[in-house]
Coordinates of C-alpha atoms in Angstrom, one line a residue:
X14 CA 0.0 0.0 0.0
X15 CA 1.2 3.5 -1.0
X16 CA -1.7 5.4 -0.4
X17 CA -4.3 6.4 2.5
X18 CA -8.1 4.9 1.5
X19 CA -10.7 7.3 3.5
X20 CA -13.2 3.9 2.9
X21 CA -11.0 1.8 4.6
X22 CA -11.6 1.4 8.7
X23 CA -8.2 2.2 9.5
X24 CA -7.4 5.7 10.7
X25 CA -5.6 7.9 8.0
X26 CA -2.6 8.5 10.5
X27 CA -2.2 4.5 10.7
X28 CA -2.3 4.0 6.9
X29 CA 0.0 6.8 6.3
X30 CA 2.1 6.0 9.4
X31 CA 2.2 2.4 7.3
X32 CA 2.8 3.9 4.4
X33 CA 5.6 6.0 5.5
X34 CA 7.3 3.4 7.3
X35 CA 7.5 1.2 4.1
X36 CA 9.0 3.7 2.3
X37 CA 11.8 4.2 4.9
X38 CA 12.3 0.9 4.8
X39 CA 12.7 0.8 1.0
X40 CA 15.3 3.4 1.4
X41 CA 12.8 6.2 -0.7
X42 CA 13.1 8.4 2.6
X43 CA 17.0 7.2 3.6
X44 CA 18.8 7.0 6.7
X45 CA 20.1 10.6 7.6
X46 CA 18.2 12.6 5.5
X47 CA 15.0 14.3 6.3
X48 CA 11.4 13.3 5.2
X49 CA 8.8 15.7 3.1
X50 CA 7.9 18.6 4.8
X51 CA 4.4 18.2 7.1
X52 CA 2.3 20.3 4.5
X53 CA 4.0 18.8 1.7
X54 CA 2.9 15.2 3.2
X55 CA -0.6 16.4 3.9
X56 CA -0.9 17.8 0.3
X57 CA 0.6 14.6 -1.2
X58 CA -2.1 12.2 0.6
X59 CA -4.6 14.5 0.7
X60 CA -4.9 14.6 4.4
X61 CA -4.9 17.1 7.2
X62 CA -1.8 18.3 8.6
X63 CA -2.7 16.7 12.1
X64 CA -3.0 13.8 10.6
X65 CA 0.4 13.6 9.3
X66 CA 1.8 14.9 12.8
X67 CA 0.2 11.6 14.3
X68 CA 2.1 9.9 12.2
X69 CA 5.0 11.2 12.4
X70 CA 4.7 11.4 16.0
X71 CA 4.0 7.2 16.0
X72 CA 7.0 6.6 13.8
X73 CA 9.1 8.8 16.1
X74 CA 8.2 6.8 19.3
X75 CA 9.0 3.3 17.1
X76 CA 12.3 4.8 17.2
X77 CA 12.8 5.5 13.1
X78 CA 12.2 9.2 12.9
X79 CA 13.5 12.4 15.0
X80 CA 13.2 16.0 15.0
X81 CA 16.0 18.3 15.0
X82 CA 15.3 21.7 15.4
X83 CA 16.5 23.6 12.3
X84 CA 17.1 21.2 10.1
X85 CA 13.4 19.2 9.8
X86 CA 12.9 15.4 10.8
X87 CA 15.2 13.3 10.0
X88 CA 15.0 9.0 9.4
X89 CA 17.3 7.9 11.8
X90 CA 17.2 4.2 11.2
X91 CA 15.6 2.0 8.6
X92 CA 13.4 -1.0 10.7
X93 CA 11.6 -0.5 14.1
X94 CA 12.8 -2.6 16.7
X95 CA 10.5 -5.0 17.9
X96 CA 9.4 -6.0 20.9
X97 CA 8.1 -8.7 22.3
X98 CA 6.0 -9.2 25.6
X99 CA 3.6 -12.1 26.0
X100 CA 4.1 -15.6 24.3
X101 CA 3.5 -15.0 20.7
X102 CA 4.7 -16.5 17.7
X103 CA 7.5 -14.3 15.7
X104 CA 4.3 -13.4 13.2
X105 CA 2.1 -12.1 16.0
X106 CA 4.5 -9.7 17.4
X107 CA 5.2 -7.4 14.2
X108 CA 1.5 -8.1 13.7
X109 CA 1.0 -6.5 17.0
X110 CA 2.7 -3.7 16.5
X111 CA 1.2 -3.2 12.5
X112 CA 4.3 -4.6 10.9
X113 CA 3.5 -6.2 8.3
X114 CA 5.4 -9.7 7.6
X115 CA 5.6 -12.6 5.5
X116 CA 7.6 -16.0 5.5
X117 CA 8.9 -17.8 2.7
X118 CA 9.2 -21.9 3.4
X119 CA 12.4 -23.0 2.3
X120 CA 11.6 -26.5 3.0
X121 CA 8.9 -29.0 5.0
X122 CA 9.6 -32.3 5.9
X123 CA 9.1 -35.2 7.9
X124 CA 12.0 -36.6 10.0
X125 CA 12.8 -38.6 12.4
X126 CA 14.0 -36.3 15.3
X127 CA 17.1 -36.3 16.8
X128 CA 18.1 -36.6 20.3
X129 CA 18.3 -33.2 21.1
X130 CA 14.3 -32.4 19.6
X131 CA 13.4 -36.3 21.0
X132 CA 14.3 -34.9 24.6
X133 CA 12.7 -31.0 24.3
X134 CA 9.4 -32.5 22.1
X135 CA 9.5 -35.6 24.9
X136 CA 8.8 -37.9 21.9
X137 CA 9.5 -41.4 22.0
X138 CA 12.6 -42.9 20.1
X139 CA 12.3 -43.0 16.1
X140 CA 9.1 -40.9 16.4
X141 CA 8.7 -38.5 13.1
X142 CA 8.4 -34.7 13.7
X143 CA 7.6 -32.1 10.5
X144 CA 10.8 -29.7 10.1
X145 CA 9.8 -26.9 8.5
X146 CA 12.8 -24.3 7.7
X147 CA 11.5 -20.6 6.8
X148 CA 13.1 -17.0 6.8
X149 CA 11.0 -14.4 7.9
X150 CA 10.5 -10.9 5.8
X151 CA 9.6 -7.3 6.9
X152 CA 9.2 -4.7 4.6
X153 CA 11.0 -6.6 1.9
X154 CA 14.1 -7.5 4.1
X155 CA 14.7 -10.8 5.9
X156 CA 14.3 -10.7 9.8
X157 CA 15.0 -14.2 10.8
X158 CA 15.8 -17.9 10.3
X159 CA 13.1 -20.0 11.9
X160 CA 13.7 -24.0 12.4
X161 CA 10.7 -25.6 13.9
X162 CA 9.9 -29.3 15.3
X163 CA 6.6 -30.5 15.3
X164 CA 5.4 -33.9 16.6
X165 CA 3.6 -35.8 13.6
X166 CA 1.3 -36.8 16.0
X167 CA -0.5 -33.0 15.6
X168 CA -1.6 -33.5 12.7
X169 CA 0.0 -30.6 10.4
X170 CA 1.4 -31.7 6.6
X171 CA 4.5 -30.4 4.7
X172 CA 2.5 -29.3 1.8
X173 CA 0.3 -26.1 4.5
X174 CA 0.0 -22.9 3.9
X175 CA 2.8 -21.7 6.5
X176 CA 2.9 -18.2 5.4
X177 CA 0.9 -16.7 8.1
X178 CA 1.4 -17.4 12.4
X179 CA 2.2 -20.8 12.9
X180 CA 0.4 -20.8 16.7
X181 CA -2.8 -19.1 14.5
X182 CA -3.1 -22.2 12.0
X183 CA -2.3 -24.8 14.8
X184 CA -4.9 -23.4 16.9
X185 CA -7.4 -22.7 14.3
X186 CA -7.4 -25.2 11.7
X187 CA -6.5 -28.2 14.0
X188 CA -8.3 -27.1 17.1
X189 CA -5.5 -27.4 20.0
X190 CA -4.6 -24.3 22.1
X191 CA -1.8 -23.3 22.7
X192 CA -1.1 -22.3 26.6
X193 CA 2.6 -21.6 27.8
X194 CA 6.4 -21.6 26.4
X195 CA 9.9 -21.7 27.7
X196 CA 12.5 -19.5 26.2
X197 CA 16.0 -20.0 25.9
X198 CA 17.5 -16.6 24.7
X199 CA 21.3 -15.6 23.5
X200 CA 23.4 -14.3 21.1
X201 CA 26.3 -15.5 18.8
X202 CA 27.6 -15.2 15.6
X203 CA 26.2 -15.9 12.6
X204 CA 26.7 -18.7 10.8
X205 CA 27.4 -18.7 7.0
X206 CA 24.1 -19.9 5.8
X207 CA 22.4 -17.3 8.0
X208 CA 24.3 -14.2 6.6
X209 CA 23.1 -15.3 3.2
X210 CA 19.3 -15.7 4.0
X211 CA 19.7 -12.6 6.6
X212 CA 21.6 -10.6 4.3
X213 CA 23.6 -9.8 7.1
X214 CA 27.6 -9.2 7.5
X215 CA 29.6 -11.8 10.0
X216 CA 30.0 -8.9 12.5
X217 CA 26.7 -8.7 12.6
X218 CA 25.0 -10.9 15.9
X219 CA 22.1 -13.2 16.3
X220 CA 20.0 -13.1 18.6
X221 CA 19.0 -16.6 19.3
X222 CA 15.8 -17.8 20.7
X223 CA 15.3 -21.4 21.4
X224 CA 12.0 -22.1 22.2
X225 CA 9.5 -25.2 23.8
X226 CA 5.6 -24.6 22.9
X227 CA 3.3 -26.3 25.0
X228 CA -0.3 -27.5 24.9
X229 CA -2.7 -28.5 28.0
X230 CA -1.2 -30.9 30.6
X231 CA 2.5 -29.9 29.5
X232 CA 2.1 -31.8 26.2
X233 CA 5.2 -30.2 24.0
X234 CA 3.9 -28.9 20.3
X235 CA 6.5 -27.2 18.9
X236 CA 10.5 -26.8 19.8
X237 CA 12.1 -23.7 17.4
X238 CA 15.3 -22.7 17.3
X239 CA 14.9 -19.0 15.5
X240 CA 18.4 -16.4 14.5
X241 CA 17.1 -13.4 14.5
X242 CA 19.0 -10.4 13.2
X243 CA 20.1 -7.8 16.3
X244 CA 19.6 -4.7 14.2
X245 CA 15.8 -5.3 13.5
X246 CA 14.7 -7.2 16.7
X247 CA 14.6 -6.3 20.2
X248 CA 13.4 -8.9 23.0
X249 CA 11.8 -7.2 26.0
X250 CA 10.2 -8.9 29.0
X251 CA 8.1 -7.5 31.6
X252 CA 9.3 -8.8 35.3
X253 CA 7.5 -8.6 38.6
X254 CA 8.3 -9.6 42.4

């Protein structure tokens, strides 16, 4: 989308916050320099000028835009960091926050599992689990490298529609619900197959998130291990005492 729709539901300072945001990530409004002028966006999209401050003022608080007195606001980097909270797939999070994302399978197999994925899915020995391997896009650039495990037993098939939230389509099209996870979180470097699906350089971290999902009476669903690229992602959690 690189327009604001009046029919459309969405507020005009959401579409045109969306539509701005894809354009800094396409490099149109680069890193250092300043975006159009408030009346020149507000002529451009035919909206109101208060419209455009809204959001300018949302992309500001995601962290890509900042004024500078004098000079006009400036793009100061090219992808939000995001942030995640409560246990949500990958998808779910940027969806959360009006990112828009897509992942491309790179392959989806059964397999028997190994002893590592045996032990975290508690499957018994020479069970089969589906490994599906996909990179994760936002705004045309590749986020992160997702391997998941899931026990055959659940029911999913290599040749799904994995595109979308993985939790959303186990929960929705095979009826199990999805209640708690257990996180595993670091950072490394990259390996070589990672920099060429992130696009990244090997001074460039991963963060790396290994996670168990689990069903109703502690029944294992999914175990992913997930490289996720430092500059884009940012992992916050909320603790209490």
């Amino acid at each position: 989308m690189d327009r604001v729709d009046t029919r459309r539901s969405t507020p005009l300072h959401r579409q045109l916050a969306t539509v701005m945001r894809g354009r800094i990530a396409s490099g149109q409004y680069a890193v250092g320099t300043t975006i159009p002028t408030e009346q020149t966006l507000a002529q451009s999209f035919n909206v109101s000028r208060a419209t455009v401050r809204q959001a300018i003022k949302s992309l500001t608080t995601e962290g890509l835009l900042k004024a500078k007195a004098g000079v006009g606001t400036l793009v100061i980097r090219a992808q939000a960091p995001v942030k995640a909270a409560t246990l949500r797939g990958l998808t779910e999070d940027l969806r959360q926050q009006g990112i828009a994302t897509y992942a491309r399978t790179l392959s989806a197999q059964f397999e028997t599992a190994t002893p590592a994925i045996r032990k975290a899915l508690e499957l018994v020995r020479d069970e089969r689990v589906l490994h599906l391997t996909r990179v994760r896009d936002i705004a045309g650039s590749p986020l992160a490298l997702l391997n998941s495990y899931i026990p055959e037993s659940v029911g999913l098939m290599p040749d799904e529609n994995f595109s979308g939230p993985l939790y959303e389509l186990v929960e929705r099209s095979h009826r199990l619900h999805i209640i708690y996870g257990k996180d595993s979180i670091g950072a490394r470097v990259p390996t070589t197959l990672e920099r060429e699906l992130l696009q990244i350089t090997d001074d460039t971290p991963v963060l790396t998130i290994r996670r168990t999902a689990y069903l109703e009476f502690d029944r294992p669903i999914e175990y992913v291990e997930a490289a996720i690229r430092s500059d884009l992602y940012e992992y916050n959690i909320t603790l209490s005492r």
